[in-house]
Amino acid sequence: MEKAFHGVGKRKTAVARVYIKPGKGKITVNEREFEEYFCRPTSRMVVMQPLELTNFVGKFDIYVNVKGSGSSSQADATKYGIAFALSAYDAVLRPILKKAGFITRDSRVVERKKYGLAGARKRFQYSKR
């Protein structure tokens, strides 16, 4: 059996654990088909970006376990996970993926709510009298 390579991607509160191994190009996300899980074409495009950049489309079977946050963040987390798994497969790919921005984690998260305020920044309405 051929060795599987592992990568973890995170975005907001989404965490994607990605396993790749040489195969026919089948992508499974949470035990569902890739097209079934990511319904939006933009999400599918985001997930495929690292594979298209490195010309590995259809050369790896990819198994993804993703949870947390929304579908867009899950797609981004999956993209990061695939990029890390590809760099684990071949270290030569890492500078290519890094230059394209697929290795750098997007660290933006939801700002916490502060006490005395309606939300993170929104204040309650001021009343003069």
mmCIF file with all atom_site columns, C-alpha atoms in Angstrom:
data_model
loop_
_atom_site.group_PDB
_atom_site.id
_atom_site.type_symbol
_atom_site.label_atom_id
_atom_site.label_alt_id
_atom_site.label_comp_id
_atom_site.label_asym_id
_atom_site.label_entity_id
_atom_site.label_seq_id
_atom_site.pdbx_PDB_ins_code
_atom_site.Cartn_x
_atom_site.Cartn_y
_atom_site.Cartn_z
_atom_site.occupancy
_atom_site.B_iso_or_equiv
_atom_site.pdbx_formal_charge
_atom_site.auth_seq_id
_atom_site.auth_comp_id
_atom_site.auth_asym_id
_atom_site.auth_atom_id
_atom_site.pdbx_PDB_model_num
ATOM 1   C CA . MET A 1 1   ? 0.000   0.000  0.000   1.00 0.00 ? 1   MET A CA 1
ATOM 2   C CA . GLU A 1 2   ? 1.232   3.467  -0.862  1.00 0.00 ? 2   GLU A CA 1
ATOM 3   C CA . LYS A 1 3   ? 1.865   5.998  1.867   1.00 0.00 ? 3   LYS A CA 1
ATOM 4   C CA . ALA A 1 4   ? -0.787  8.625  2.634   1.00 0.00 ? 4   ALA A CA 1
ATOM 5   C CA . PHE A 1 5   ? 0.271   12.191 3.390   1.00 0.00 ? 5   PHE A CA 1
ATOM 6   C CA . HIS A 1 6   ? -1.456  14.334 5.996   1.00 0.00 ? 6   HIS A CA 1
ATOM 7   C CA . GLY A 1 7   ? -2.169  18.071 6.275   1.00 0.00 ? 7   GLY A CA 1
ATOM 8   C CA . VAL A 1 8   ? -4.265  20.206 8.618   1.00 0.00 ? 8   VAL A CA 1
ATOM 9   C CA . GLY A 1 9   ? -5.889  23.451 7.507   1.00 0.00 ? 9   GLY A CA 1
ATOM 10  C CA . LYS A 1 10  ? -7.695  26.013 9.667   1.00 0.00 ? 10  LYS A CA 1
ATOM 11  C CA . ARG A 1 11  ? -9.840  29.069 8.899   1.00 0.00 ? 11  ARG A CA 1
ATOM 12  C CA . LYS A 1 12  ? -11.972 30.925 11.476  1.00 0.00 ? 12  LYS A CA 1
ATOM 13  C CA . THR A 1 13  ? -13.288 27.988 13.543  1.00 0.00 ? 13  THR A CA 1
ATOM 14  C CA . ALA A 1 14  ? -13.198 25.436 10.698  1.00 0.00 ? 14  ALA A CA 1
ATOM 15  C CA . VAL A 1 15  ? -10.629 22.644 10.923  1.00 0.00 ? 15  VAL A CA 1
ATOM 16  C CA . ALA A 1 16  ? -9.914  20.347 7.965   1.00 0.00 ? 16  ALA A CA 1
ATOM 17  C CA . ARG A 1 17  ? -7.836  17.180 8.281   1.00 0.00 ? 17  ARG A CA 1
ATOM 18  C CA . VAL A 1 18  ? -6.712  16.159 4.806   1.00 0.00 ? 18  VAL A CA 1
ATOM 19  C CA . TYR A 1 19  ? -5.193  12.826 3.717   1.00 0.00 ? 19  TYR A CA 1
ATOM 20  C CA . ILE A 1 20  ? -3.833  12.404 0.182   1.00 0.00 ? 20  ILE A CA 1
ATOM 21  C CA . LYS A 1 21  ? -2.476  9.307  -1.534  1.00 0.00 ? 21  LYS A CA 1
ATOM 22  C CA . PRO A 1 22  ? -1.690  8.613  -5.189  1.00 0.00 ? 22  PRO A CA 1
ATOM 23  C CA . GLY A 1 23  ? -4.802  7.460  -7.001  1.00 0.00 ? 23  GLY A CA 1
ATOM 24  C CA . LYS A 1 24  ? -7.430  8.335  -9.576  1.00 0.00 ? 24  LYS A CA 1
ATOM 25  C CA . GLY A 1 25  ? -8.465  11.782 -8.297  1.00 0.00 ? 25  GLY A CA 1
ATOM 26  C CA . LYS A 1 26  ? -11.451 10.887 -6.100  1.00 0.00 ? 26  LYS A CA 1
ATOM 27  C CA . ILE A 1 27  ? -12.187 13.547 -3.468  1.00 0.00 ? 27  ILE A CA 1
ATOM 28  C CA . THR A 1 28  ? -14.274 12.614 -0.424  1.00 0.00 ? 28  THR A CA 1
ATOM 29  C CA . VAL A 1 29  ? -15.355 15.217 2.145   1.00 0.00 ? 29  VAL A CA 1
ATOM 30  C CA . ASN A 1 30  ? -16.939 13.951 5.393   1.00 0.00 ? 30  ASN A CA 1
ATOM 31  C CA . GLU A 1 31  ? -17.730 10.637 3.661   1.00 0.00 ? 31  GLU A CA 1
ATOM 32  C CA . ARG A 1 32  ? -19.664 12.446 0.886   1.00 0.00 ? 32  ARG A CA 1
ATOM 33  C CA . GLU A 1 33  ? -18.780 13.260 -2.698  1.00 0.00 ? 33  GLU A CA 1
ATOM 34  C CA . PHE A 1 34  ? -16.822 16.483 -3.241  1.00 0.00 ? 34  PHE A CA 1
ATOM 35  C CA . GLU A 1 35  ? -19.470 18.037 -5.541  1.00 0.00 ? 35  GLU A CA 1
ATOM 36  C CA . GLU A 1 36  ? -22.253 17.052 -3.140  1.00 0.00 ? 36  GLU A CA 1
ATOM 37  C CA . TYR A 1 37  ? -20.576 18.563 -0.053  1.00 0.00 ? 37  TYR A CA 1
ATOM 38  C CA . PHE A 1 38  ? -19.365 21.820 -1.636  1.00 0.00 ? 38  PHE A CA 1
ATOM 39  C CA . CYS A 1 39  ? -22.414 22.848 -3.673  1.00 0.00 ? 39  CYS A CA 1
ATOM 40  C CA . ARG A 1 40  ? -21.195 26.332 -4.639  1.00 0.00 ? 40  ARG A CA 1
ATOM 41  C CA . PRO A 1 41  ? -18.851 26.480 -7.655  1.00 0.00 ? 41  PRO A CA 1
ATOM 42  C CA . THR A 1 42  ? -16.667 29.090 -5.910  1.00 0.00 ? 42  THR A CA 1
ATOM 43  C CA . SER A 1 43  ? -16.076 26.743 -2.967  1.00 0.00 ? 43  SER A CA 1
ATOM 44  C CA . ARG A 1 44  ? -15.106 23.938 -5.353  1.00 0.00 ? 44  ARG A CA 1
ATOM 45  C CA . MET A 1 45  ? -12.766 26.290 -7.216  1.00 0.00 ? 45  MET A CA 1
ATOM 46  C CA . VAL A 1 46  ? -11.088 27.362 -3.940  1.00 0.00 ? 46  VAL A CA 1
ATOM 47  C CA . VAL A 1 47  ? -10.518 23.740 -2.894  1.00 0.00 ? 47  VAL A CA 1
ATOM 48  C CA . MET A 1 48  ? -8.995  22.813 -6.279  1.00 0.00 ? 48  MET A CA 1
ATOM 49  C CA . GLN A 1 49  ? -6.576  25.791 -6.450  1.00 0.00 ? 49  GLN A CA 1
ATOM 50  C CA . PRO A 1 50  ? -3.504  24.072 -4.892  1.00 0.00 ? 50  PRO A CA 1
ATOM 51  C CA . LEU A 1 51  ? -3.965  21.010 -7.119  1.00 0.00 ? 51  LEU A CA 1
ATOM 52  C CA . GLU A 1 52  ? -4.312  23.128 -10.262 1.00 0.00 ? 52  GLU A CA 1
ATOM 53  C CA . LEU A 1 53  ? -1.264  25.217 -9.373  1.00 0.00 ? 53  LEU A CA 1
ATOM 54  C CA . THR A 1 54  ? 0.936   22.128 -8.920  1.00 0.00 ? 54  THR A CA 1
ATOM 55  C CA . ASN A 1 55  ? -0.618  20.157 -11.854 1.00 0.00 ? 55  ASN A CA 1
ATOM 56  C CA . PHE A 1 56  ? -1.780  17.287 -9.606  1.00 0.00 ? 56  PHE A CA 1
ATOM 57  C CA . VAL A 1 57  ? -5.474  17.330 -10.596 1.00 0.00 ? 57  VAL A CA 1
ATOM 58  C CA . GLY A 1 58  ? -6.649  13.722 -10.889 1.00 0.00 ? 58  GLY A CA 1
ATOM 59  C CA . LYS A 1 59  ? -3.412  12.215 -9.533  1.00 0.00 ? 59  LYS A CA 1
ATOM 60  C CA . PHE A 1 60  ? -4.357  11.938 -5.842  1.00 0.00 ? 60  PHE A CA 1
ATOM 61  C CA . ASP A 1 61  ? -7.246  10.403 -3.948  1.00 0.00 ? 61  ASP A CA 1
ATOM 62  C CA . ILE A 1 62  ? -8.123  12.938 -1.253  1.00 0.00 ? 62  ILE A CA 1
ATOM 63  C CA . TYR A 1 63  ? -10.013 12.229 1.958   1.00 0.00 ? 63  TYR A CA 1
ATOM 64  C CA . VAL A 1 64  ? -11.092 15.286 3.979   1.00 0.00 ? 64  VAL A CA 1
ATOM 65  C CA . ASN A 1 65  ? -12.610 15.434 7.455   1.00 0.00 ? 65  ASN A CA 1
ATOM 66  C CA . VAL A 1 66  ? -13.812 18.988 8.100   1.00 0.00 ? 66  VAL A CA 1
ATOM 67  C CA . LYS A 1 67  ? -15.878 20.506 10.901  1.00 0.00 ? 67  LYS A CA 1
ATOM 68  C CA . GLY A 1 68  ? -16.778 23.882 12.361  1.00 0.00 ? 68  GLY A CA 1
ATOM 69  C CA . SER A 1 69  ? -17.730 27.305 10.966  1.00 0.00 ? 69  SER A CA 1
ATOM 70  C CA . GLY A 1 70  ? -19.525 27.744 7.616   1.00 0.00 ? 70  GLY A CA 1
ATOM 71  C CA . SER A 1 71  ? -19.151 26.261 4.148   1.00 0.00 ? 71  SER A CA 1
ATOM 72  C CA . SER A 1 72  ? -16.898 29.038 2.815   1.00 0.00 ? 72  SER A CA 1
ATOM 73  C CA . SER A 1 73  ? -14.496 28.765 5.758   1.00 0.00 ? 73  SER A CA 1
ATOM 74  C CA . GLN A 1 74  ? -14.539 24.980 5.445   1.00 0.00 ? 74  GLN A CA 1
ATOM 75  C CA . ALA A 1 75  ? -13.529 25.311 1.782   1.00 0.00 ? 75  ALA A CA 1
ATOM 76  C CA . ASP A 1 76  ? -10.638 27.620 2.754   1.00 0.00 ? 76  ASP A CA 1
ATOM 77  C CA . ALA A 1 77  ? -9.551  25.246 5.530   1.00 0.00 ? 77  ALA A CA 1
ATOM 78  C CA . THR A 1 78  ? -9.626  22.363 3.048   1.00 0.00 ? 78  THR A CA 1
ATOM 79  C CA . LYS A 1 79  ? -7.485  24.396 0.639   1.00 0.00 ? 79  LYS A CA 1
ATOM 80  C CA . TYR A 1 80  ? -4.871  24.991 3.352   1.00 0.00 ? 80  TYR A CA 1
ATOM 81  C CA . GLY A 1 81  ? -4.946  21.303 4.333   1.00 0.00 ? 81  GLY A CA 1
ATOM 82  C CA . ILE A 1 82  ? -4.422  20.150 0.742   1.00 0.00 ? 82  ILE A CA 1
ATOM 83  C CA . ALA A 1 83  ? -1.529  22.601 0.356   1.00 0.00 ? 83  ALA A CA 1
ATOM 84  C CA . PHE A 1 84  ? 0.155   21.265 3.520   1.00 0.00 ? 84  PHE A CA 1
ATOM 85  C CA . ALA A 1 85  ? -0.383  17.655 2.444   1.00 0.00 ? 85  ALA A CA 1
ATOM 86  C CA . LEU A 1 86  ? 1.152   18.400 -0.983  1.00 0.00 ? 86  LEU A CA 1
ATOM 87  C CA . SER A 1 87  ? 4.165   20.035 0.665   1.00 0.00 ? 87  SER A CA 1
ATOM 88  C CA . ALA A 1 88  ? 4.526   16.919 2.864   1.00 0.00 ? 88  ALA A CA 1
ATOM 89  C CA . TYR A 1 89  ? 4.413   14.793 -0.299  1.00 0.00 ? 89  TYR A CA 1
ATOM 90  C CA . ASP A 1 90  ? 7.141   16.805 -2.043  1.00 0.00 ? 90  ASP A CA 1
ATOM 91  C CA . ALA A 1 91  ? 9.170   19.550 -0.321  1.00 0.00 ? 91  ALA A CA 1
ATOM 92  C CA . VAL A 1 92  ? 9.910   21.172 -3.704  1.00 0.00 ? 92  VAL A CA 1
ATOM 93  C CA . LEU A 1 93  ? 6.234   22.240 -3.917  1.00 0.00 ? 93  LEU A CA 1
ATOM 94  C CA . ARG A 1 94  ? 6.358   24.261 -0.682  1.00 0.00 ? 94  ARG A CA 1
ATOM 95  C CA . PRO A 1 95  ? 7.928   27.478 -2.153  1.00 0.00 ? 95  PRO A CA 1
ATOM 96  C CA . ILE A 1 96  ? 5.440   27.392 -5.047  1.00 0.00 ? 96  ILE A CA 1
ATOM 97  C CA . LEU A 1 97  ? 2.464   27.034 -2.693  1.00 0.00 ? 97  LEU A CA 1
ATOM 98  C CA . LYS A 1 98  ? 3.908   29.620 -0.272  1.00 0.00 ? 98  LYS A CA 1
ATOM 99  C CA . LYS A 1 99  ? 4.326   32.196 -3.056  1.00 0.00 ? 99  LYS A CA 1
ATOM 100 C CA . ALA A 1 100 ? 0.702   31.669 -4.116  1.00 0.00 ? 100 ALA A CA 1
ATOM 101 C CA . GLY A 1 101 ? -0.417  32.220 -0.496  1.00 0.00 ? 101 GLY A CA 1
ATOM 102 C CA . PHE A 1 102 ? -1.752  28.702 0.111   1.00 0.00 ? 102 PHE A CA 1
ATOM 103 C CA . ILE A 1 103 ? 0.521   27.951 3.082   1.00 0.00 ? 103 ILE A CA 1
ATOM 104 C CA . THR A 1 104 ? -0.068  31.237 4.939   1.00 0.00 ? 104 THR A CA 1
ATOM 105 C CA . ARG A 1 105 ? -3.014  30.908 7.339   1.00 0.00 ? 105 ARG A CA 1
ATOM 106 C CA . ASP A 1 106 ? -5.706  33.582 7.203   1.00 0.00 ? 106 ASP A CA 1
ATOM 107 C CA . SER A 1 107 ? -5.797  34.564 10.882  1.00 0.00 ? 107 SER A CA 1
ATOM 108 C CA . ARG A 1 108 ? -8.964  36.701 10.832  1.00 0.00 ? 108 ARG A CA 1
ATOM 109 C CA . VAL A 1 109 ? -11.539 35.491 13.363  1.00 0.00 ? 109 VAL A CA 1
ATOM 110 C CA . VAL A 1 110 ? -14.734 36.930 14.847  1.00 0.00 ? 110 VAL A CA 1
ATOM 111 C CA . GLU A 1 111 ? -14.022 39.659 17.396  1.00 0.00 ? 111 GLU A CA 1
ATOM 112 C CA . ARG A 1 112 ? -15.345 38.924 20.865  1.00 0.00 ? 112 ARG A CA 1
ATOM 113 C CA . LYS A 1 113 ? -18.248 40.808 22.461  1.00 0.00 ? 113 LYS A CA 1
ATOM 114 C CA . LYS A 1 114 ? -17.226 43.363 25.104  1.00 0.00 ? 114 LYS A CA 1
ATOM 115 C CA . TYR A 1 115 ? -19.156 44.024 28.306  1.00 0.00 ? 115 TYR A CA 1
ATOM 116 C CA . GLY A 1 116 ? -21.292 47.176 28.274  1.00 0.00 ? 116 GLY A CA 1
ATOM 117 C CA . LEU A 1 117 ? -21.704 47.018 24.484  1.00 0.00 ? 117 LEU A CA 1
ATOM 118 C CA . ALA A 1 118 ? -24.362 45.525 22.217  1.00 0.00 ? 118 ALA A CA 1
ATOM 119 C CA . GLY A 1 119 ? -21.766 43.547 20.238  1.00 0.00 ? 119 GLY A CA 1
ATOM 120 C CA . ALA A 1 120 ? -18.043 43.655 19.615  1.00 0.00 ? 120 ALA A CA 1
ATOM 121 C CA . ARG A 1 121 ? -18.114 47.369 18.783  1.00 0.00 ? 121 ARG A CA 1
ATOM 122 C CA . LYS A 1 122 ? -21.752 48.450 18.512  1.00 0.00 ? 122 LYS A CA 1
ATOM 123 C CA . ARG A 1 123 ? -22.938 50.583 21.409  1.00 0.00 ? 123 ARG A CA 1
ATOM 124 C CA . PHE A 1 124 ? -26.394 50.935 22.914  1.00 0.00 ? 124 PHE A CA 1
ATOM 125 C CA . GLN A 1 125 ? -28.366 54.008 21.826  1.00 0.00 ? 125 GLN A CA 1
ATOM 126 C CA . TYR A 1 126 ? -27.454 57.163 23.718  1.00 0.00 ? 126 TYR A CA 1
ATOM 127 C CA . SER A 1 127 ? -30.305 58.900 25.519  1.00 0.00 ? 127 SER A CA 1
ATOM 128 C CA . LYS A 1 128 ? -29.743 62.522 26.643  1.00 0.00 ? 128 LYS A CA 1
ATOM 129 C CA . ARG A 1 129 ? -32.863 62.574 28.863  1.00 0.00 ? 129 ARG A CA 1
#
